[in-house]
Amino acid sequence: MIGTDTIEKPKRTRRKTTYKGAANKETSGLVPRTAKQKDFIDALSSSNQVFVLGPAGTGKTYVTASYASDLYATKQIDKIVITRPHVAVGKELGFLKGDLAEKTMPWALPVLDVLEKHLGKGTVETGIKNGNIEMAPLALMRGRSFDNAFIIVDETQNITTHELKMLLTRVGEGSTIVLNGDVQQSDLKEADGLSKVIHLAKKYMVPVPVVEFGVEDIVRSDICAQWVKVFMKEGL
């Protein structure tokens, strides 16, 4: 198991923008509900790349999106990018109606809901319209570069090593990337990229914190915690 103290955390490089890092960055008061959430917030404050692992209901997505919304609202970043692998659980993306934003909206809803809570629906809709809040399918990320952006990668356990290589090299100057996943819940047997990349980070001492939540950190509900424990015991 890899904890937050496995890999040394780097000091954030000063940006040309107003993003000042952990020492003197003002926040809107994101309050952690568990000790592990505090570890996660500390990691976000001190590093421009973070891996966050754990089961559903622990607040991984909520904390990530809340933190991103604060930076966006205070103009410390220019853009929020939401991406994830497309693993078909019904219709393929190409058969869904609408433009790209409409097609990708369903899987981005967990993040968008949090952004709307903090920024307001109008601000989020405007951000999507002008491209400052972007839902970018992983398959369309190749060849792109994101500067002064906050990149949220959801369902990282379903990304292959090759895809993660492509994704991690898209991060430009002044950007932060958060990779969120649960290594116990991969929908693709061959998608072992998350575990592999974390192993490589540890092997080559890449300065990236890895925050790992457990079932004891579930805050969504008692029902959620009960079923997560059941499914984990059954290996499901």
C-alpha atoms as a PDB file:
ATOM      1  CA  MET A   1       0.000   0.000   0.000  1.00  0.00           C
ATOM      2  CA  ILE A   2       1.303   3.435  -0.884  1.00  0.00           C
ATOM      3  CA  GLY A   3       0.661   6.317   1.513  1.00  0.00           C
ATOM      4  CA  THR A   4       1.108  10.010   1.387  1.00  0.00           C
ATOM      5  CA  ASP A   5       4.595   9.792   2.852  1.00  0.00           C
ATOM      6  CA  THR A   6       5.891   7.260   0.324  1.00  0.00           C
ATOM      7  CA  ILE A   7       7.257   9.797  -2.124  1.00  0.00           C
ATOM      8  CA  GLU A   8       8.728  13.136  -1.179  1.00  0.00           C
ATOM      9  CA  LYS A   9       6.439  16.029  -2.026  1.00  0.00           C
ATOM     10  CA  PRO A  10       7.991  18.837  -4.099  1.00  0.00           C
ATOM     11  CA  LYS A  11       7.703  22.526  -3.474  1.00  0.00           C
ATOM     12  CA  ARG A  12       5.425  24.197  -5.973  1.00  0.00           C
ATOM     13  CA  THR A  13       7.268  26.337  -8.510  1.00  0.00           C
ATOM     14  CA  ARG A  14       6.201  29.953  -8.531  1.00  0.00           C
ATOM     15  CA  ARG A  15       3.947  30.822 -11.413  1.00  0.00           C
ATOM     16  CA  LYS A  16       3.675  33.994 -13.442  1.00  0.00           C
ATOM     17  CA  THR A  17      -0.004  34.010 -12.476  1.00  0.00           C
ATOM     18  CA  THR A  18      -1.379  34.695  -9.008  1.00  0.00           C
ATOM     19  CA  TYR A  19      -1.228  31.069  -7.898  1.00  0.00           C
ATOM     20  CA  LYS A  20       1.167  31.306  -4.960  1.00  0.00           C
ATOM     21  CA  GLY A  21       1.213  27.781  -3.566  1.00  0.00           C
ATOM     22  CA  ALA A  22       0.682  26.398  -0.091  1.00  0.00           C
ATOM     23  CA  ALA A  23       2.535  29.008   1.954  1.00  0.00           C
ATOM     24  CA  ASN A  24       0.312  31.994   1.231  1.00  0.00           C
ATOM     25  CA  LYS A  25      -2.529  30.867  -1.054  1.00  0.00           C
ATOM     26  CA  GLU A  26      -5.927  32.025   0.103  1.00  0.00           C
ATOM     27  CA  THR A  27      -8.764  29.491  -0.138  1.00  0.00           C
ATOM     28  CA  SER A  28     -12.508  29.671   0.288  1.00  0.00           C
ATOM     29  CA  GLY A  29     -12.333  27.470   3.367  1.00  0.00           C
ATOM     30  CA  LEU A  30     -12.528  23.900   2.087  1.00  0.00           C
ATOM     31  CA  VAL A  31     -12.926  21.973   5.337  1.00  0.00           C
ATOM     32  CA  PRO A  32     -11.778  18.329   5.381  1.00  0.00           C
ATOM     33  CA  ARG A  33     -14.212  15.826   6.863  1.00  0.00           C
ATOM     34  CA  THR A  34     -11.548  13.224   7.624  1.00  0.00           C
ATOM     35  CA  ALA A  35      -7.836  13.166   8.378  1.00  0.00           C
ATOM     36  CA  LYS A  36      -7.208  11.624   4.977  1.00  0.00           C
ATOM     37  CA  GLN A  37      -9.076  14.425   3.237  1.00  0.00           C
ATOM     38  CA  LYS A  38      -6.775  16.853   5.041  1.00  0.00           C
ATOM     39  CA  ASP A  39      -3.781  14.908   3.710  1.00  0.00           C
ATOM     40  CA  PHE A  40      -5.268  15.220   0.238  1.00  0.00           C
ATOM     41  CA  ILE A  41      -5.833  18.969   0.532  1.00  0.00           C
ATOM     42  CA  ASP A  42      -2.273  19.392   1.822  1.00  0.00           C
ATOM     43  CA  ALA A  43      -1.000  17.438  -1.189  1.00  0.00           C
ATOM     44  CA  LEU A  44      -3.002  19.634  -3.572  1.00  0.00           C
ATOM     45  CA  SER A  45      -1.570  22.731  -1.896  1.00  0.00           C
ATOM     46  CA  SER A  46       2.024  21.630  -2.244  1.00  0.00           C
ATOM     47  CA  SER A  47       2.267  19.674  -5.497  1.00  0.00           C
ATOM     48  CA  ASN A  48       1.212  20.207  -9.097  1.00  0.00           C
ATOM     49  CA  GLN A  49       0.546  16.497  -9.596  1.00  0.00           C
ATOM     50  CA  VAL A  50      -1.295  14.171  -7.221  1.00  0.00           C
ATOM     51  CA  PHE A  51      -2.518  10.592  -7.379  1.00  0.00           C
ATOM     52  CA  VAL A  52      -5.550   9.924  -5.185  1.00  0.00           C
ATOM     53  CA  LEU A  53      -6.796   6.369  -4.687  1.00  0.00           C
ATOM     54  CA  GLY A  54      -9.622   4.753  -2.814  1.00  0.00           C
ATOM     55  CA  PRO A  55     -13.181   3.439  -2.841  1.00  0.00           C
ATOM     56  CA  ALA A  56     -16.361   5.306  -3.683  1.00  0.00           C
ATOM     57  CA  GLY A  57     -17.759   7.752  -1.163  1.00  0.00           C
ATOM     58  CA  THR A  58     -14.491   8.983   0.333  1.00  0.00           C
ATOM     59  CA  GLY A  59     -14.680  12.455  -1.195  1.00  0.00           C
ATOM     60  CA  LYS A  60     -11.960  12.095  -3.826  1.00  0.00           C
ATOM     61  CA  THR A  61     -13.962  13.787  -6.562  1.00  0.00           C
ATOM     62  CA  TYR A  62     -15.619  16.286  -4.229  1.00  0.00           C
ATOM     63  CA  VAL A  63     -12.357  17.569  -2.756  1.00  0.00           C
ATOM     64  CA  THR A  64     -10.678  17.692  -6.172  1.00  0.00           C
ATOM     65  CA  ALA A  65     -13.497  19.618  -7.851  1.00  0.00           C
ATOM     66  CA  SER A  66     -13.972  21.924  -4.849  1.00  0.00           C
ATOM     67  CA  TYR A  67     -10.288  22.807  -4.864  1.00  0.00           C
ATOM     68  CA  ALA A  68     -10.353  23.417  -8.619  1.00  0.00           C
ATOM     69  CA  SER A  69     -13.443  25.622  -8.345  1.00  0.00           C
ATOM     70  CA  ASP A  70     -11.732  27.789  -5.725  1.00  0.00           C
ATOM     71  CA  LEU A  71      -8.708  28.349  -7.954  1.00  0.00           C
ATOM     72  CA  TYR A  72     -10.976  29.095 -10.915  1.00  0.00           C
ATOM     73  CA  ALA A  73     -13.184  31.517  -8.987  1.00  0.00           C
ATOM     74  CA  THR A  74     -10.174  33.460  -7.737  1.00  0.00           C
ATOM     75  CA  LYS A  75      -8.605  33.495 -11.230  1.00  0.00           C
ATOM     76  CA  GLN A  76      -5.559  31.543 -10.104  1.00  0.00           C
ATOM     77  CA  ILE A  77      -6.077  29.196 -13.046  1.00  0.00           C
ATOM     78  CA  ASP A  78      -7.479  29.890 -16.501  1.00  0.00           C
ATOM     79  CA  LYS A  79      -9.083  26.566 -17.233  1.00  0.00           C
ATOM     80  CA  ILE A  80     -10.556  23.395 -15.732  1.00  0.00           C
ATOM     81  CA  VAL A  81     -10.209  20.244 -17.826  1.00  0.00           C
ATOM     82  CA  ILE A  82     -12.192  17.105 -16.998  1.00  0.00           C
ATOM     83  CA  THR A  83     -11.166  13.868 -18.666  1.00  0.00           C
ATOM     84  CA  ARG A  84     -11.540  10.135 -18.254  1.00  0.00           C
ATOM     85  CA  PRO A  85     -11.226   7.009 -20.366  1.00  0.00           C
ATOM     86  CA  HIS A  86     -14.304   6.027 -22.321  1.00  0.00           C
ATOM     87  CA  VAL A  87     -15.226   2.534 -21.155  1.00  0.00           C
ATOM     88  CA  ALA A  88     -18.497   1.531 -22.770  1.00  0.00           C
ATOM     89  CA  VAL A  89     -21.214   0.568 -20.311  1.00  0.00           C
ATOM     90  CA  GLY A  90     -24.008   0.978 -22.831  1.00  0.00           C
ATOM     91  CA  LYS A  91     -23.977   2.969 -26.054  1.00  0.00           C
ATOM     92  CA  GLU A  92     -20.645   3.886 -27.590  1.00  0.00           C
ATOM     93  CA  LEU A  93     -19.783   7.585 -27.498  1.00  0.00           C
ATOM     94  CA  GLY A  94     -20.161   7.927 -31.253  1.00  0.00           C
ATOM     95  CA  PHE A  95     -23.772   6.779 -31.183  1.00  0.00           C
ATOM     96  CA  LEU A  96     -24.883   9.308 -28.580  1.00  0.00           C
ATOM     97  CA  LYS A  97     -26.795  12.341 -29.831  1.00  0.00           C
ATOM     98  CA  GLY A  98     -25.495  15.886 -29.691  1.00  0.00           C
ATOM     99  CA  ASP A  99     -22.162  17.657 -30.019  1.00  0.00           C
ATOM    100  CA  LEU A 100     -19.026  16.632 -28.143  1.00  0.00           C
ATOM    101  CA  ALA A 101     -19.949  18.597 -25.014  1.00  0.00           C
ATOM    102  CA  GLU A 102     -23.397  17.000 -24.907  1.00  0.00           C
ATOM    103  CA  LYS A 103     -21.954  13.531 -25.459  1.00  0.00           C
ATOM    104  CA  THR A 104     -19.377  13.889 -22.711  1.00  0.00           C
ATOM    105  CA  MET A 105     -21.666  15.639 -20.226  1.00  0.00           C
ATOM    106  CA  PRO A 106     -23.048  12.416 -18.614  1.00  0.00           C
ATOM    107  CA  TRP A 107     -19.696  11.090 -17.406  1.00  0.00           C
ATOM    108  CA  ALA A 108     -18.551  14.540 -16.305  1.00  0.00           C
ATOM    109  CA  LEU A 109     -21.623  15.134 -14.122  1.00  0.00           C
ATOM    110  CA  PRO A 110     -19.971  14.098 -10.809  1.00  0.00           C
ATOM    111  CA  VAL A 111     -17.394  16.853 -11.269  1.00  0.00           C
ATOM    112  CA  LEU A 112     -19.786  19.363 -12.840  1.00  0.00           C
ATOM    113  CA  ASP A 113     -22.226  18.978  -9.945  1.00  0.00           C
ATOM    114  CA  VAL A 114     -19.514  20.027  -7.492  1.00  0.00           C
ATOM    115  CA  LEU A 115     -18.384  22.901  -9.702  1.00  0.00           C
ATOM    116  CA  GLU A 116     -21.967  24.169  -9.911  1.00  0.00           C
ATOM    117  CA  LYS A 117     -22.308  23.962  -6.144  1.00  0.00           C
ATOM    118  CA  HIS A 118     -19.314  26.245  -5.647  1.00  0.00           C
ATOM    119  CA  LEU A 119     -19.384  28.431  -8.756  1.00  0.00           C
ATOM    120  CA  GLY A 120     -23.065  28.500  -9.645  1.00  0.00           C
ATOM    121  CA  LYS A 121     -24.784  26.958 -12.649  1.00  0.00           C
ATOM    122  CA  GLY A 122     -24.478  30.109 -14.749  1.00  0.00           C
ATOM    123  CA  THR A 123     -20.719  30.371 -14.278  1.00  0.00           C
ATOM    124  CA  VAL A 124     -20.245  26.712 -15.176  1.00  0.00           C
ATOM    125  CA  GLU A 125     -22.445  26.986 -18.273  1.00  0.00           C
ATOM    126  CA  THR A 126     -20.548  30.082 -19.386  1.00  0.00           C
ATOM    127  CA  GLY A 127     -17.240  28.340 -18.740  1.00  0.00           C
ATOM    128  CA  ILE A 128     -18.277  25.372 -20.867  1.00  0.00           C
ATOM    129  CA  LYS A 129     -19.486  27.667 -23.641  1.00  0.00           C
ATOM    130  CA  ASN A 130     -16.251  29.675 -23.801  1.00  0.00           C
ATOM    131  CA  GLY A 131     -14.006  26.647 -23.353  1.00  0.00           C
ATOM    132  CA  ASN A 132     -12.640  27.534 -19.932  1.00  0.00           C
ATOM    133  CA  ILE A 133     -14.345  24.474 -18.464  1.00  0.00           C
ATOM    134  CA  GLU A 134     -13.729  21.622 -20.849  1.00  0.00           C
ATOM    135  CA  MET A 135     -14.798  17.992 -20.921  1.00  0.00           C
ATOM    136  CA  ALA A 136     -12.138  16.266 -22.993  1.00  0.00           C
ATOM    137  CA  PRO A 137     -12.365  12.535 -23.758  1.00  0.00           C
ATOM    138  CA  LEU A 138      -9.021  10.865 -23.193  1.00  0.00           C
ATOM    139  CA  ALA A 139      -8.973   9.636 -26.785  1.00  0.00           C
ATOM    140  CA  LEU A 140      -8.898  13.254 -28.007  1.00  0.00           C
ATOM    141  CA  MET A 141      -6.094  14.468 -25.721  1.00  0.00           C
ATOM    142  CA  ARG A 142      -3.186  13.473 -27.958  1.00  0.00           C
ATOM    143  CA  GLY A 143      -1.181  16.384 -29.294  1.00  0.00           C
ATOM    144  CA  ARG A 144      -2.684  18.921 -26.908  1.00  0.00           C
ATOM    145  CA  SER A 145      -1.019  20.984 -24.175  1.00  0.00           C
ATOM    146  CA  PHE A 146      -2.680  22.661 -21.197  1.00  0.00           C
ATOM    147  CA  ASP A 147      -1.099  25.702 -19.548  1.00  0.00           C
ATOM    148  CA  ASN A 148      -2.308  27.244 -16.280  1.00  0.00           C
ATOM    149  CA  ALA A 149      -5.061  24.660 -16.068  1.00  0.00           C
ATOM    150  CA  PHE A 150      -6.403  22.287 -13.432  1.00  0.00           C
ATOM    151  CA  ILE A 151      -6.754  18.856 -15.017  1.00  0.00           C
ATOM    152  CA  ILE A 152      -9.063  16.365 -13.316  1.00  0.00           C
ATOM    153  CA  VAL A 153      -8.640  12.772 -14.449  1.00  0.00           C
ATOM    154  CA  ASP A 154     -11.426  10.515 -13.232  1.00  0.00           C
ATOM    155  CA  GLU A 155     -11.627   6.704 -13.336  1.00  0.00           C
ATOM    156  CA  THR A 156      -7.864   6.486 -13.787  1.00  0.00           C
ATOM    157  CA  GLN A 157      -7.944   2.769 -12.975  1.00  0.00           C
ATOM    158  CA  ASN A 158      -9.320   2.226 -16.497  1.00  0.00           C
ATOM    159  CA  ILE A 159      -6.387   3.916 -18.233  1.00  0.00           C
ATOM    160  CA  THR A 160      -3.563   1.891 -19.747  1.00  0.00           C
ATOM    161  CA  THR A 161       0.106   2.658 -19.175  1.00  0.00           C
ATOM    162  CA  HIS A 162       0.432   3.945 -22.744  1.00  0.00           C
ATOM    163  CA  GLU A 163      -2.550   6.272 -22.282  1.00  0.00           C
ATOM    164  CA  LEU A 164      -1.160   7.585 -18.996  1.00  0.00           C
ATOM    165  CA  LYS A 165       2.157   8.289 -20.702  1.00  0.00           C
ATOM    166  CA  MET A 166       0.308  10.346 -23.306  1.00  0.00           C
ATOM    167  CA  LEU A 167      -1.792  12.113 -20.675  1.00  0.00           C
ATOM    168  CA  LEU A 168       0.974  13.035 -18.233  1.00  0.00           C
ATOM    169  CA  THR A 169       2.992  14.604 -21.043  1.00  0.00           C
ATOM    170  CA  ARG A 170       0.080  16.948 -21.914  1.00  0.00           C
ATOM    171  CA  VAL A 171       0.585  18.987 -18.732  1.00  0.00           C
ATOM    172  CA  GLY A 172       1.941  22.432 -19.534  1.00  0.00           C
ATOM    173  CA  GLU A 173       3.370  25.321 -17.519  1.00  0.00           C
ATOM    174  CA  GLY A 174       1.496  26.396 -14.408  1.00  0.00           C
ATOM    175  CA  SER A 175      -0.885  23.440 -14.502  1.00  0.00           C
ATOM    176  CA  THR A 176      -1.978  20.930 -11.889  1.00  0.00           C
ATOM    177  CA  ILE A 177      -3.117  17.393 -12.647  1.00  0.00           C
ATOM    178  CA  VAL A 178      -5.048  15.159 -10.252  1.00  0.00           C
ATOM    179  CA  LEU A 179      -5.474  11.499 -11.137  1.00  0.00           C
ATOM    180  CA  ASN A 180      -8.357   9.888  -9.292  1.00  0.00           C
ATOM    181  CA  GLY A 181      -8.958   6.151  -9.260  1.00  0.00           C
ATOM    182  CA  ASP A 182      -9.672   2.911  -7.465  1.00  0.00           C
ATOM    183  CA  VAL A 183      -7.291   0.118  -8.404  1.00  0.00           C
ATOM    184  CA  GLN A 184      -9.838  -2.406  -7.109  1.00  0.00           C
ATOM    185  CA  GLN A 185     -12.491  -1.335  -9.634  1.00  0.00           C
ATOM    186  CA  SER A 186     -10.956  -1.555 -13.103  1.00  0.00           C
ATOM    187  CA  ASP A 187     -13.460  -2.257 -15.882  1.00  0.00           C
ATOM    188  CA  LEU A 188     -10.688  -3.440 -18.192  1.00  0.00           C
ATOM    189  CA  LYS A 189      -8.416  -6.320 -17.260  1.00  0.00           C
ATOM    190  CA  GLU A 190      -5.535  -4.912 -19.289  1.00  0.00           C
ATOM    191  CA  ALA A 191      -5.824  -1.428 -17.786  1.00  0.00           C
ATOM    192  CA  ASP A 192      -3.135  -1.698 -15.135  1.00  0.00           C
ATOM    193  CA  GLY A 193      -1.656   1.680 -15.996  1.00  0.00           C
ATOM    194  CA  LEU A 194      -2.454   3.343 -12.675  1.00  0.00           C
ATOM    195  CA  SER A 195      -0.598   0.781 -10.565  1.00  0.00           C
ATOM    196  CA  LYS A 196       2.253   0.679 -13.075  1.00  0.00           C
ATOM    197  CA  VAL A 197       2.776   4.448 -13.149  1.00  0.00           C
ATOM    198  CA  ILE A 198       2.653   4.716  -9.356  1.00  0.00           C
ATOM    199  CA  HIS A 199       5.282   1.958  -9.216  1.00  0.00           C
ATOM    200  CA  LEU A 200       7.443   3.889 -11.700  1.00  0.00           C
ATOM    201  CA  ALA A 201       7.061   7.105  -9.705  1.00  0.00           C
ATOM    202  CA  LYS A 202       8.275   5.307  -6.601  1.00  0.00           C
ATOM    203  CA  LYS A 203      11.079   3.508  -8.452  1.00  0.00           C
ATOM    204  CA  TYR A 204      12.489   6.656 -10.051  1.00  0.00           C
ATOM    205  CA  MET A 205      11.669   8.967  -7.121  1.00  0.00           C
ATOM    206  CA  VAL A 206       9.326  11.164  -9.132  1.00  0.00           C
ATOM    207  CA  PRO A 207       8.146  13.833  -6.671  1.00  0.00           C
ATOM    208  CA  VAL A 208       4.426  13.097  -6.734  1.00  0.00           C
ATOM    209  CA  PRO A 209       2.318  12.485  -3.609  1.00  0.00           C
ATOM    210  CA  VAL A 210       0.007   9.475  -3.581  1.00  0.00           C
ATOM    211  CA  VAL A 211      -2.962   9.811  -1.233  1.00  0.00           C
ATOM    212  CA  GLU A 212      -4.762   6.562  -0.490  1.00  0.00           C
ATOM    213  CA  PHE A 213      -8.214   6.454   1.103  1.00  0.00           C
ATOM    214  CA  GLY A 214      -9.652   3.363   2.788  1.00  0.00           C
ATOM    215  CA  VAL A 215     -13.156   2.159   3.636  1.00  0.00           C
ATOM    216  CA  GLU A 216     -12.795   3.854   7.013  1.00  0.00           C
ATOM    217  CA  ASP A 217     -12.686   7.188   5.151  1.00  0.00           C
ATOM    218  CA  ILE A 218     -16.092   6.817   3.456  1.00  0.00           C
ATOM    219  CA  VAL A 219     -18.265   9.835   4.240  1.00  0.00           C
ATOM    220  CA  ARG A 220     -21.081   9.526   1.702  1.00  0.00           C
ATOM    221  CA  SER A 221     -23.369   7.389   3.867  1.00  0.00           C
ATOM    222  CA  ASP A 222     -23.505   4.312   6.072  1.00  0.00           C
ATOM    223  CA  ILE A 223     -25.207   2.436   3.234  1.00  0.00           C
ATOM    224  CA  CYS A 224     -22.360   3.283   0.872  1.00  0.00           C
ATOM    225  CA  ALA A 225     -19.791   2.128   3.430  1.00  0.00           C
ATOM    226  CA  GLN A 226     -21.661  -1.118   4.100  1.00  0.00           C
ATOM    227  CA  TRP A 227     -21.859  -2.092   0.449  1.00  0.00           C
ATOM    228  CA  VAL A 228     -18.298  -1.083  -0.362  1.00  0.00           C
ATOM    229  CA  LYS A 229     -17.143  -3.407   2.419  1.00  0.00           C
ATOM    230  CA  VAL A 230     -19.352  -6.236   1.140  1.00  0.00           C
ATOM    231  CA  PHE A 231     -18.135  -5.924  -2.439  1.00  0.00           C
ATOM    232  CA  MET A 232     -14.503  -5.662  -1.349  1.00  0.00           C
ATOM    233  CA  LYS A 233     -14.814  -8.834   0.720  1.00  0.00           C
ATOM    234  CA  GLU A 234     -16.264 -10.620  -2.303  1.00  0.00           C
ATOM    235  CA  GLY A 235     -13.608  -9.242  -4.626  1.00  0.00           C
ATOM    236  CA  LEU A 236     -16.241  -7.450  -6.722  1.00  0.00           C
END
